[in-house]
XYZ file of C-alpha atoms in Angstrom:
780
model
C 28.841 70.213 -18.618
C 29.342 68.516 -21.984
C 32.482 66.850 -20.639
C 30.636 65.758 -17.492
C 27.780 64.293 -19.515
C 30.323 62.177 -21.387
C 32.504 61.260 -18.428
C 30.222 61.614 -15.393
C 28.458 58.302 -15.961
C 31.781 56.543 -16.455
C 33.048 58.092 -13.213
C 30.050 56.772 -11.303
C 30.544 53.332 -12.840
C 34.228 53.509 -11.925
C 33.365 54.367 -8.310
C 30.913 51.447 -8.193
C 33.539 49.004 -9.438
C 36.209 50.238 -7.031
C 33.919 50.283 -3.993
C 32.723 46.716 -4.589
C 36.307 45.556 -5.152
C 37.566 47.293 -1.998
C 34.692 45.875 0.091
C 35.250 42.332 -1.174
C 38.996 42.643 -0.602
C 38.512 43.879 2.978
C 36.116 41.025 3.792
C 38.564 38.481 2.398
C 41.422 40.059 4.363
C 39.470 39.584 7.604
C 39.577 35.826 6.998
C 43.228 35.982 5.920
C 44.152 37.874 9.087
C 42.289 35.315 11.230
C 44.313 32.425 9.810
C 47.689 34.157 9.516
C 47.545 35.243 13.171
C 46.073 31.996 14.545
C 48.214 30.984 17.544
C 50.678 33.672 16.522
C 49.048 36.314 18.702
C 50.720 35.762 22.065
C 54.191 36.369 23.410
C 56.485 33.385 22.954
C 54.273 31.607 20.432
C 57.326 30.639 18.381
C 58.483 28.458 21.299
C 55.276 26.401 21.528
C 54.928 23.120 19.622
C 52.256 20.434 19.411
C 52.962 16.710 19.807
C 51.653 14.612 16.899
C 51.792 10.994 15.748
C 50.420 8.987 12.834
C 50.509 5.588 14.552
C 46.724 5.479 14.597
C 46.156 4.974 10.869
C 49.578 5.150 9.231
C 49.508 8.379 7.286
C 47.084 10.716 9.018
C 48.559 12.359 12.085
C 46.737 12.601 15.391
C 47.228 14.851 18.418
C 46.204 12.132 20.887
C 48.595 10.492 23.343
C 48.340 8.646 26.633
C 49.227 10.540 29.795
C 52.146 8.219 30.646
C 53.701 9.091 27.262
C 53.272 12.817 27.899
C 54.893 12.451 31.320
C 57.867 10.723 29.669
C 58.126 13.586 27.158
C 58.363 16.160 29.952
C 61.854 15.020 30.934
C 63.125 13.949 27.503
C 65.328 16.977 26.780
C 66.927 19.873 28.664
C 65.539 22.124 25.911
C 61.990 21.485 27.152
C 60.730 24.282 29.386
C 57.243 22.858 29.997
C 54.702 20.369 28.631
C 50.978 21.001 29.038
C 48.263 18.342 28.716
C 44.588 18.883 28.028
C 41.445 16.843 27.571
C 38.199 17.950 25.993
C 35.002 17.818 27.990
C 31.300 18.658 27.455
C 30.961 22.333 26.639
C 28.665 23.320 29.470
C 28.530 24.278 33.123
C 25.782 23.959 35.756
C 25.252 26.812 38.229
C 23.057 26.953 41.275
C 21.209 30.270 41.143
C 18.518 31.078 43.666
C 18.162 27.414 44.522
C 17.683 26.360 40.895
C 20.204 24.662 38.654
C 20.939 26.426 35.367
C 22.990 25.003 32.501
C 25.117 27.384 30.451
C 27.010 26.635 27.268
C 30.706 27.395 27.736
C 33.904 26.307 25.919
C 35.583 24.031 28.457
C 38.603 21.768 28.804
C 40.558 19.955 31.479
C 44.252 20.817 31.704
C 47.169 20.082 33.968
C 48.875 22.906 35.859
C 51.834 22.854 33.435
C 49.618 24.378 30.757
C 50.012 27.777 32.445
C 53.759 27.540 31.882
C 53.277 26.787 28.187
C 50.777 29.537 27.354
C 50.816 33.030 28.888
C 47.828 33.820 31.098
C 47.184 37.275 32.517
C 45.385 37.025 35.841
C 42.594 39.414 36.775
C 41.863 37.694 40.048
C 43.596 34.850 41.866
C 46.245 32.813 40.030
C 47.228 29.302 38.974
C 49.064 28.685 42.275
C 45.954 27.102 43.809
C 45.224 25.120 40.629
C 46.514 21.894 42.185
C 43.627 19.447 42.561
C 41.018 17.915 40.276
C 38.253 19.941 41.906
C 39.732 23.353 41.048
C 39.071 25.527 38.009
C 39.976 28.870 36.467
C 37.574 30.883 34.314
C 37.900 33.682 31.803
C 36.906 37.239 32.673
C 33.888 36.997 30.325
C 32.503 33.846 31.916
C 33.299 34.952 35.451
C 30.936 37.843 34.832
C 28.396 35.541 33.126
C 28.471 33.096 36.033
C 28.700 35.407 39.033
C 27.945 38.942 37.827
C 29.922 41.663 39.606
C 30.761 39.422 42.553
C 34.240 37.973 42.977
C 34.483 34.547 41.350
C 37.230 33.311 43.699
C 35.927 30.558 45.955
C 32.675 30.177 44.030
C 31.623 26.699 42.887
C 29.805 25.225 39.897
C 29.491 21.895 38.120
C 31.684 21.406 35.078
C 30.418 19.599 31.978
C 31.580 16.229 33.285
C 29.400 16.656 36.385
C 32.327 17.430 38.705
C 31.820 20.129 41.363
C 34.725 22.565 40.998
C 35.867 25.654 42.854
C 37.177 28.770 41.087
C 40.738 29.681 42.096
C 41.551 32.199 39.351
C 40.132 34.504 36.691
C 42.196 35.180 33.565
C 41.877 37.827 30.884
C 39.875 36.784 27.825
C 41.970 35.174 25.121
C 41.737 35.917 21.369
C 39.242 33.706 19.573
C 41.854 32.432 17.114
C 43.896 30.853 19.893
C 44.223 27.214 21.006
C 43.572 28.201 24.616
C 40.414 30.163 23.884
C 38.368 28.570 26.661
C 35.920 29.986 29.149
C 36.526 27.276 31.780
C 39.664 25.243 32.494
C 39.285 22.438 35.038
C 42.240 20.713 36.673
C 42.981 17.358 35.071
C 44.303 15.961 38.333
C 45.692 12.416 38.263
C 43.045 11.007 35.931
C 44.569 8.318 33.654
C 48.045 9.292 34.781
C 49.035 5.625 34.864
C 46.725 4.377 32.132
C 48.642 3.525 28.955
C 45.498 2.469 27.086
C 43.561 5.761 27.043
C 44.842 7.939 24.194
C 42.690 11.051 24.353
C 45.175 13.689 25.480
C 46.737 16.328 23.207
C 49.860 18.017 24.549
C 51.814 21.212 23.916
C 55.527 21.574 24.585
C 57.343 24.864 25.134
C 60.989 24.868 24.053
C 63.675 27.084 25.483
C 65.313 27.345 22.057
C 62.921 26.732 19.124
C 65.849 26.485 16.703
C 66.645 23.129 18.358
C 63.185 21.741 17.617
C 64.466 18.856 15.476
C 66.975 17.751 18.107
C 64.264 17.979 20.773
C 61.886 15.934 18.631
C 64.545 13.220 18.317
C 65.120 13.263 22.070
C 61.400 12.911 22.830
C 61.011 9.978 20.468
C 64.102 8.296 21.883
C 62.558 8.562 25.332
C 59.273 7.157 24.022
C 60.912 4.351 22.034
C 60.809 1.654 24.694
C 57.204 2.555 25.417
C 56.250 2.181 21.744
C 57.843 -1.200 21.136
C 60.464 -3.519 22.555
C 61.633 -4.291 19.023
C 64.334 -1.948 17.696
C 63.265 -2.322 14.065
C 59.662 -1.585 14.991
C 60.769 1.530 16.878
C 62.665 2.698 13.806
C 59.579 2.079 11.690
C 57.466 4.238 13.991
C 60.030 7.067 14.124
C 58.713 8.852 11.025
C 55.268 8.752 12.552
C 56.196 11.152 15.349
C 56.775 14.891 15.126
C 56.416 18.154 16.984
C 54.849 21.016 15.015
C 55.182 24.698 15.749
C 51.741 25.700 16.965
C 51.053 28.414 14.387
C 52.234 26.223 11.501
C 50.172 23.352 12.936
C 47.054 25.399 12.230
C 47.716 24.851 8.506
C 48.530 21.150 8.618
C 46.277 19.121 6.328
C 47.449 15.649 7.345
C 46.171 15.859 10.924
C 43.028 14.297 12.352
C 42.152 16.485 15.299
C 38.904 17.954 16.528
C 40.441 21.423 16.578
C 40.290 24.404 14.187
C 42.573 24.174 11.189
C 43.017 25.905 7.880
C 44.419 25.212 4.455
C 47.420 27.429 3.796
C 46.763 27.207 0.067
C 43.248 28.520 0.675
C 44.547 31.343 2.858
C 47.075 32.302 0.206
C 44.340 32.018 -2.428
C 42.046 34.357 -0.496
C 44.877 36.859 -0.039
C 45.687 36.593 -3.744
C 42.023 37.104 -4.643
C 41.899 40.235 -2.476
C 45.009 41.604 -4.170
C 43.736 40.674 -7.633
C 40.373 42.337 -6.995
C 42.189 45.540 -6.089
C 44.388 45.083 -9.163
C 41.314 44.672 -11.365
C 39.823 47.834 -9.866
C 43.057 49.734 -10.519
C 43.102 48.416 -14.090
C 39.589 49.757 -14.540
C 40.646 53.036 -12.996
C 43.569 53.360 -15.432
C 41.385 52.297 -18.351
C 38.759 54.927 -17.608
C 41.369 57.600 -16.926
C 43.040 57.050 -20.302
C 39.725 56.717 -22.110
C 38.539 60.061 -20.687
C 41.577 61.949 -22.043
C 39.964 62.753 -25.406
C 37.047 64.406 -23.607
C 39.276 66.359 -21.223
C 42.067 67.338 -23.606
C 40.345 70.498 -24.821
C 39.838 71.738 -21.280
C 43.439 70.859 -20.392
C 44.875 72.650 -23.423
C 42.673 75.701 -22.828
C 44.067 75.971 -19.276
C 47.602 75.621 -20.658
C 46.983 78.439 -23.146
C 45.659 80.585 -20.287
C 48.939 80.068 -18.426
C 48.233 77.280 -15.916
C 51.398 75.289 -15.228
C 51.794 71.591 -15.950
C 52.281 70.778 -12.281
C 48.980 72.397 -11.430
C 47.217 70.471 -14.220
C 48.710 67.172 -13.017
C 47.752 67.989 -9.432
C 44.210 68.790 -10.520
C 43.867 65.343 -12.181
C 45.462 63.551 -9.219
C 43.067 65.346 -6.888
C 40.173 64.169 -9.056
C 41.487 60.586 -8.941
C 42.022 60.802 -5.185
C 38.464 62.038 -4.646
C 37.113 59.088 -6.648
C 39.226 56.667 -4.571
C 38.068 58.203 -1.266
C 34.397 58.052 -2.282
C 34.880 54.420 -3.358
C 36.567 53.615 -0.026
C 33.723 55.214 1.951
C 31.126 53.206 0.009
C 33.218 50.044 0.548
C 33.120 50.639 4.314
C 29.354 51.044 4.109
C 29.052 47.769 2.162
C 31.179 45.933 4.736
C 29.077 47.370 7.575
C 25.882 46.163 5.899
C 27.325 42.691 5.193
C 28.384 42.378 8.856
C 24.722 42.338 9.829
C 23.700 39.631 7.354
C 24.068 35.851 7.125
C 26.931 36.403 4.684
C 29.098 37.318 7.662
C 29.054 33.627 8.690
C 31.291 32.799 5.727
C 34.145 34.519 7.584
C 35.615 33.252 10.869
C 36.041 36.674 12.502
C 33.889 39.736 13.065
C 33.211 42.023 10.095
C 32.283 44.977 12.314
C 34.227 48.086 11.298
C 35.353 48.747 14.886
C 37.007 45.304 14.988
C 38.937 45.865 11.757
C 40.549 49.269 12.117
C 43.911 47.953 10.898
C 42.405 46.568 7.699
C 40.465 49.807 7.122
C 43.617 51.903 7.489
C 45.469 49.541 5.145
C 42.692 49.728 2.543
C 42.547 53.517 2.812
C 46.252 53.603 2.022
C 45.693 51.200 -0.877
C 42.897 53.417 -2.190
C 45.096 56.526 -2.148
C 48.048 54.694 -3.718
C 45.655 53.311 -6.341
C 44.547 56.853 -7.108
C 48.146 57.960 -7.612
C 48.976 54.931 -9.778
C 45.811 55.224 -11.854
C 45.895 59.003 -12.143
C 49.554 59.803 -12.628
C 50.224 58.157 -16.014
C 47.142 59.656 -17.739
C 47.878 63.018 -16.128
C 51.488 63.019 -17.349
C 50.427 61.979 -20.833
C 47.509 64.362 -21.253
C 49.511 67.375 -20.054
C 52.452 66.578 -22.329
C 50.493 66.947 -25.579
C 50.615 70.127 -27.678
C 47.479 72.175 -28.161
C 47.281 70.988 -31.769
C 46.259 67.569 -30.416
C 42.712 68.824 -30.231
C 42.680 69.233 -34.004
C 44.799 66.222 -34.971
C 43.152 63.491 -32.955
C 43.682 61.899 -29.603
C 45.219 59.063 -27.672
C 41.796 57.474 -27.584
C 42.091 56.420 -31.209
C 45.835 55.691 -31.302
C 47.047 52.156 -31.805
C 48.960 52.199 -28.503
C 45.969 53.542 -26.604
C 43.683 50.839 -27.940
C 46.253 48.104 -27.344
C 46.784 49.128 -23.711
C 43.086 49.158 -22.928
C 42.525 45.859 -24.727
C 45.313 44.212 -22.724
C 43.922 45.534 -19.455
C 40.393 44.327 -20.199
C 41.837 40.973 -21.374
C 43.582 40.605 -18.018
C 40.281 41.267 -16.280
C 38.707 38.509 -18.377
C 41.468 36.054 -17.407
C 41.026 36.736 -13.698
C 37.240 36.484 -14.023
C 37.548 33.067 -15.669
C 39.925 31.878 -12.927
C 37.557 32.924 -10.152
C 34.481 31.471 -11.866
C 36.156 28.124 -12.609
C 37.545 27.784 -9.081
C 34.173 28.673 -7.526
C 32.454 26.055 -9.678
C 34.973 23.346 -8.801
C 34.899 24.086 -5.064
C 31.138 23.618 -5.302
C 31.640 20.358 -7.242
C 34.087 18.985 -4.643
C 31.869 19.983 -1.719
C 28.742 18.490 -3.272
C 30.727 15.353 -4.088
C 31.611 14.888 -0.422
C 28.161 15.810 0.872
C 26.453 13.482 -1.594
C 28.811 10.524 -1.200
C 27.374 7.434 0.471
C 28.795 7.345 4.002
C 28.148 3.633 4.345
C 25.292 3.858 6.842
C 21.584 4.669 6.759
C 21.052 8.315 7.652
C 17.483 8.630 6.357
C 15.146 10.404 8.802
C 17.780 10.243 11.561
C 17.950 13.023 14.152
C 21.032 13.659 16.277
C 21.001 15.230 19.733
C 23.404 15.640 22.652
C 21.225 14.271 25.445
C 23.909 14.607 28.121
C 25.199 12.062 30.626
C 22.391 12.280 33.234
C 19.741 11.437 30.614
C 22.068 8.970 28.893
C 22.503 7.154 32.203
C 18.784 6.311 31.952
C 18.940 5.364 28.287
C 16.594 2.378 28.449
C 13.847 4.337 30.195
C 14.418 7.323 27.895
C 14.204 5.080 24.837
C 10.946 3.512 26.054
C 9.478 6.944 26.645
C 10.437 8.156 23.169
C 9.085 5.051 21.444
C 5.637 5.815 22.874
C 5.428 8.549 20.235
C 4.197 7.066 16.921
C 6.419 9.535 15.044
C 9.519 7.780 16.417
C 10.577 4.392 15.017
C 13.843 3.657 16.806
C 16.406 5.111 19.238
C 20.073 4.351 19.875
C 22.906 5.849 21.911
C 26.664 6.237 21.619
C 29.557 8.075 23.213
C 30.161 10.627 20.442
C 28.713 11.468 17.008
C 28.915 8.687 14.433
C 30.749 11.107 12.131
C 33.429 13.152 13.878
C 37.010 14.163 13.130
C 37.968 13.682 16.767
C 36.918 10.954 19.173
C 38.314 8.526 21.749
C 41.665 7.075 20.685
C 42.999 3.779 22.012
C 46.335 2.069 22.163
C 46.662 -1.569 23.125
C 49.675 -3.837 23.475
C 49.444 -6.783 21.084
C 50.634 -10.326 21.762
C 53.899 -9.465 19.991
C 54.573 -6.603 22.419
C 53.865 -3.895 19.826
C 51.301 -1.136 20.095
C 47.972 -1.386 18.284
C 46.293 1.950 17.585
C 42.664 2.662 16.773
C 39.707 4.950 17.362
C 36.993 3.656 19.663
C 33.288 4.475 19.562
C 31.346 3.087 22.550
C 27.823 2.267 21.348
C 24.503 0.816 22.465
C 23.698 -2.800 21.557
C 21.292 -1.793 18.748
C 23.700 0.701 17.132
C 24.736 -1.554 14.222
C 21.155 -2.461 13.400
C 19.913 1.120 13.811
C 22.319 2.445 11.166
C 22.029 -0.575 8.880
C 25.757 -1.328 9.117
C 26.776 -4.539 7.374
C 28.417 -7.357 9.290
C 31.054 -9.077 7.132
C 32.075 -11.622 9.758
C 30.902 -12.856 13.157
C 27.823 -11.398 14.823
C 26.213 -8.166 15.908
C 25.996 -7.060 19.551
C 23.387 -8.777 21.713
C 21.522 -7.739 24.828
C 23.501 -10.382 26.722
C 26.690 -8.420 25.926
C 25.484 -5.827 28.422
C 26.142 -8.382 31.168
C 29.777 -9.027 30.217
C 32.314 -7.703 32.680
C 34.469 -6.031 30.021
C 32.009 -5.739 27.144
C 32.615 -6.764 23.530
C 34.137 -5.295 20.374
C 33.289 -5.088 16.662
C 36.184 -3.661 14.581
C 35.865 -2.358 11.031
C 37.509 -3.998 8.015
C 40.400 -1.523 7.986
C 41.345 -2.484 11.541
C 41.439 -6.181 10.627
C 43.555 -5.435 7.550
C 46.050 -3.325 9.509
C 46.310 -5.777 12.393
C 45.943 -9.291 10.925
C 46.951 -10.873 14.248
C 43.366 -10.293 15.403
C 40.333 -12.292 14.339
C 36.787 -12.969 15.518
C 37.150 -14.546 18.944
C 40.405 -12.728 19.815
C 40.634 -10.885 23.105
C 41.642 -7.264 23.559
C 42.000 -5.049 26.612
C 38.745 -3.283 27.385
C 38.213 -0.585 29.959
C 38.331 -3.050 32.857
C 39.407 -6.444 31.470
C 39.817 -8.461 28.269
C 36.874 -8.215 25.896
C 36.089 -10.379 22.903
C 35.999 -9.418 19.228
C 32.565 -10.775 18.321
C 32.322 -9.609 14.712
C 33.650 -7.373 11.941
C 31.642 -4.520 10.397
C 31.986 -3.303 6.826
C 33.903 -0.024 6.553
C 31.766 3.092 6.829
C 32.898 6.712 6.850
C 33.091 7.778 10.474
C 35.049 10.943 9.636
C 34.491 13.714 7.133
C 35.665 12.810 3.650
C 38.722 15.023 3.793
C 40.193 12.053 5.653
C 40.878 8.495 4.546
C 39.485 5.403 6.245
C 41.181 4.432 9.501
C 40.925 1.639 12.093
C 37.800 1.845 14.249
C 36.276 -0.407 16.904
C 32.650 -0.253 18.030
C 32.673 -1.000 21.729
C 29.899 -2.247 23.960
C 30.697 -1.142 27.535
C 29.354 -4.348 29.075
C 28.144 -4.603 32.651
C 30.209 -1.788 34.120
C 30.271 1.128 31.703
C 33.004 3.689 32.201
C 30.543 6.524 31.616
C 27.040 7.103 30.297
C 26.232 7.724 26.669
C 25.844 11.410 25.841
C 24.816 11.260 22.168
C 21.402 10.008 21.070
C 20.038 9.172 17.623
C 16.330 9.014 16.802
C 14.836 7.637 13.591
C 11.502 9.217 12.802
C 8.624 7.621 10.948
C 8.087 8.519 7.267
C 6.272 11.830 6.981
C 6.838 12.755 10.631
C 6.803 16.474 11.406
C 10.318 17.558 12.418
C 9.227 20.274 14.857
C 6.755 18.024 16.661
C 9.298 15.202 16.934
C 12.018 17.656 18.003
C 9.840 19.216 20.706
C 8.916 15.775 22.026
C 12.581 14.732 22.167
C 13.552 17.903 24.034
C 10.755 17.495 26.560
C 11.752 13.863 27.120
C 15.391 14.782 27.784
C 14.324 17.503 30.207
C 12.135 14.979 32.016
C 15.131 12.720 32.625
C 17.516 15.628 33.273
C 15.559 18.374 35.119
C 18.547 20.732 34.979
C 17.908 21.254 31.300
C 15.360 23.384 29.522
C 14.138 22.745 25.956
C 15.875 25.829 24.526
C 19.229 24.443 25.692
C 18.886 21.321 23.538
C 19.656 21.187 19.834
C 18.079 18.521 17.650
C 19.461 18.328 14.119
C 19.135 16.122 11.081
C 22.134 13.809 10.812
C 22.663 14.623 7.139
C 22.783 18.322 8.025
C 25.359 17.581 10.739
C 27.506 15.781 8.164
C 27.038 18.631 5.693
C 28.127 21.162 8.330
C 31.475 19.358 8.587
C 32.287 20.842 5.189
C 31.486 24.357 6.330
C 35.008 25.624 5.584
C 34.816 24.302 2.018
C 31.328 25.753 1.564
C 32.453 29.100 2.948
C 35.479 29.055 0.644
C 33.239 28.316 -2.328
C 30.931 31.163 -1.423
C 33.815 33.579 -0.890
C 35.315 32.676 -4.253
C 31.853 32.915 -5.845
C 31.492 36.419 -4.443
C 34.985 37.245 -5.700
C 34.172 35.843 -9.155
C 30.983 37.902 -9.250
C 32.891 41.044 -8.266
C 35.683 40.316 -10.772
C 33.172 39.715 -13.555
C 31.204 42.823 -12.562
C 34.330 44.958 -12.754
C 35.310 43.326 -16.066
C 31.833 44.176 -17.390
C 32.276 47.729 -16.151
C 35.584 47.809 -18.035
C 33.879 46.564 -21.207
C 31.105 49.136 -20.811
C 33.679 51.882 -20.488
C 35.749 50.595 -23.382
C 32.734 50.254 -25.706
C 31.350 53.606 -24.576
C 34.511 55.475 -25.406
C 35.421 53.535 -28.541
C 32.014 54.064 -30.112
C 32.609 57.784 -29.714
C 35.549 57.494 -32.116
C 34.239 55.031 -34.679
C 31.026 56.882 -35.368
C 32.402 57.987 -38.745
C 33.311 54.405 -39.659
C 29.869 53.199 -38.585
C 28.198 55.973 -40.565
C 30.194 55.172 -43.732
C 29.305 51.488 -43.400
C 25.612 52.353 -42.917
C 25.638 54.641 -45.984
C 27.179 51.797 -47.989
C 24.342 49.448 -47.016
C 25.548 47.807 -43.790
C 22.745 46.723 -41.450
C 22.521 47.389 -37.746
C 23.053 43.660 -37.184
C 26.297 43.640 -39.165
C 27.549 46.688 -37.249
C 26.795 44.995 -33.937
C 28.451 41.818 -35.187
C 31.585 43.791 -36.077
C 31.823 45.365 -32.634
C 30.935 42.145 -30.753
C 33.444 40.066 -32.688
C 36.381 41.875 -31.147
C 35.221 41.344 -27.568
C 34.223 37.731 -28.089
C 37.670 37.031 -29.527
C 39.151 38.781 -26.498
C 37.028 36.616 -24.151
C 37.986 33.445 -26.038
C 41.697 34.231 -25.917
C 41.436 34.977 -22.184
C 39.685 31.632 -21.658
C 42.486 29.789 -23.451
C 44.963 31.366 -21.028
C 42.841 30.906 -17.897
C 41.621 27.314 -18.434
C 44.955 25.459 -17.966
C 45.893 27.672 -15.025
C 42.518 26.985 -13.402
C 42.889 23.233 -13.990
C 46.272 23.269 -12.280
C 44.828 25.172 -9.313
C 41.896 22.743 -9.040
C 44.064 19.617 -9.030
C 46.467 21.182 -6.528
C 43.628 22.197 -4.193
C 41.811 18.853 -4.226
C 44.959 17.025 -3.104
C 43.982 18.041 0.421
C 41.052 15.583 0.318
C 41.137 11.818 0.642
C 38.068 11.578 -1.604
C 38.518 13.721 -4.709
C 35.911 14.698 -7.255
C 36.983 14.529 -10.918
C 37.344 17.849 -12.719
C 34.256 17.935 -14.993
C 34.397 19.393 -18.487
C 31.041 21.100 -18.034
C 32.401 23.739 -15.641
C 34.712 25.007 -18.392
C 31.835 25.105 -20.871
C 29.576 26.875 -18.360
C 32.236 29.494 -17.594
C 32.960 30.140 -21.279
C 29.302 30.307 -22.320
C 28.341 32.482 -19.329
C 31.103 35.032 -19.867
C 30.560 35.048 -23.634
C 26.817 35.548 -23.208
C 27.274 38.367 -20.697
C 29.884 40.005 -22.924
C 27.624 39.714 -25.956
C 24.694 41.224 -24.079
C 26.713 44.083 -22.585
C 28.470 45.011 -25.822
C 25.257 44.793 -27.840
C 23.307 47.004 -25.430
C 26.164 49.482 -25.191
C 26.670 49.628 -28.993
C 23.016 49.695 -29.954
C 22.702 53.470 -29.881
C 25.824 54.044 -31.990
C 24.757 51.428 -34.526
C 21.281 52.963 -34.860
C 22.444 56.584 -35.043
C 21.539 58.610 -38.153
C 24.634 58.275 -40.396
C 24.062 61.773 -41.835
C 24.175 63.332 -38.352
C 27.286 61.297 -37.417
C 29.142 62.416 -40.583
C 28.043 66.019 -40.053
C 29.387 65.980 -36.451
C 32.651 64.422 -37.586
């Protein structure tokens, strides 16, 4: 019982540290698994590549091509097995149920029939054989049940997000969520834009017969596209480095691509995996530290058993069993922690499910890690403690030996280093994210609400605007084709007067768009109401476009959607993409008299002091009035600044994950310090007593004990700081707009860890420093 009183608390603390470390590691590994298996979870994935070019803004690659270019690519090389084309569309479907139209949110895309030869689809009902016309569609098993219940989906009809009535010809098995073809509805692309060289909105995937010949195939595709790109040989050579095909799984980690598709930072994925491993390492270090520190309290029991005839193997097994039991208890608590976290908002920081049933593989892996940790942490102390002669009880112990102290000090120092690294990285990720969120985007976003109003309501934009402006809480309304800030929108290519291609992004907007957002005109004029009567509309490029293509000026003509349209002005650059990306060429486009399609995105500026809920409810009711298919709960109204902030969700999630890791690392380091101080004070009681008898104060005793740990923390900081700085500068290279590394984060980390260390050591040493020196000397 005496041994338990001295070691039982430390065992409980050890279990706490290990369970938190295991739980944090498992949560991090869920995210790591998501990214490392993205588009690597289907048969033949190594043969699938994505077409990319950086002709749009010279440096940042895009996945957008014109359909004529994709058709050329299909026959460019005998190594090409198939090329699939797709086009994004509104993520919704309209069903007619019991005579009433119901809108459902569903991930949707339009694809050509070749896509089924690029990606493997397993058919539950029907097949892709009938997927031949623009009015046909295939749906996933999940959405077939959502749409039509237990009835067969084959032959059933519904309206896709673009308003087209489509008929279901096949039902395919649900795809993994971390998969480029994770869609609920796929509508046939038909012949839309098949001969249009100006519309660049089509990503494409190519399946190669032999992926080892990818480079040769890439060369062949570009050779076939060369004449299409430019009639000038030198210009074609210049554009060659701007074309590539990327293996689909590796493409998930590309950081130089502008595409409205999921992506990840490989450095971040590796970092998260490293953090998970380091957290386990820290827990094992603690385990070893406690195991060695407990030897002095267990040595008498061990030697007594040896005297009574128990073999060394049995004694070692007994200690390993004890270590294994601790590891199993810690693992069970870690599973409980993960289960609890799965039901909280913290689960949103991770891309995949945290439910235990969805992570059996990770649980089995962590169970194995826990048992191996027990062996590693328990074997060395067991071998050492059972190798000592019985006289050790009288002569001293490993707990006070120079080697024993040095080992434990090194282990705790390593924990300090890792804690500093995590804390510094978490602080800088927060700095970089806040820098991007707080940076002036170049337009007025004050009191602006953003809402997807849909095409039917957008087709009545003038009437809808008039209705909204009747509410005194609403100051102004404008419309556009897509959000003002988006990493993926309509891409254009036009043939210049010199025969070369001109690339840009296009944002069709209402005539009051520039004025609504307070954009600055640097040349020419703003849009006018009379522009709505032009046959082909009018264009306002940004400054970057004019700098990249100096052959254009105010008054120049450019191909519009039906005819030549005039450049009427130039707008000052504003950030129309998230700040991971640099500025590119953009044109604001007024459709003119004959718009290609209605506007689907609406912006509303509210009056100062307006109540958000009241304004939001009014907006929803107005949209439903102009589009009776909709119901208020189907419409999302959000603040524009929140929409922009959400674009940095991956960075915010990373920061929070690293913050959690830093907290766990620091917690375990504190546990290590508590254990170290607890056990060391047991063996310096005589020294403390002698000092007290000779006049030392409690304060001087505490100062003596604290000094060692503060020096240890300082030395660890000196090691961690340059490593952390290198990691910060390497990580921020993935952003076009980079925050400087502030000195204050280093000071905050050092002061915080030093303060926590000082508090923990002082509290833990207080009892020993205040003990009656006479009693301490008597016990010694």
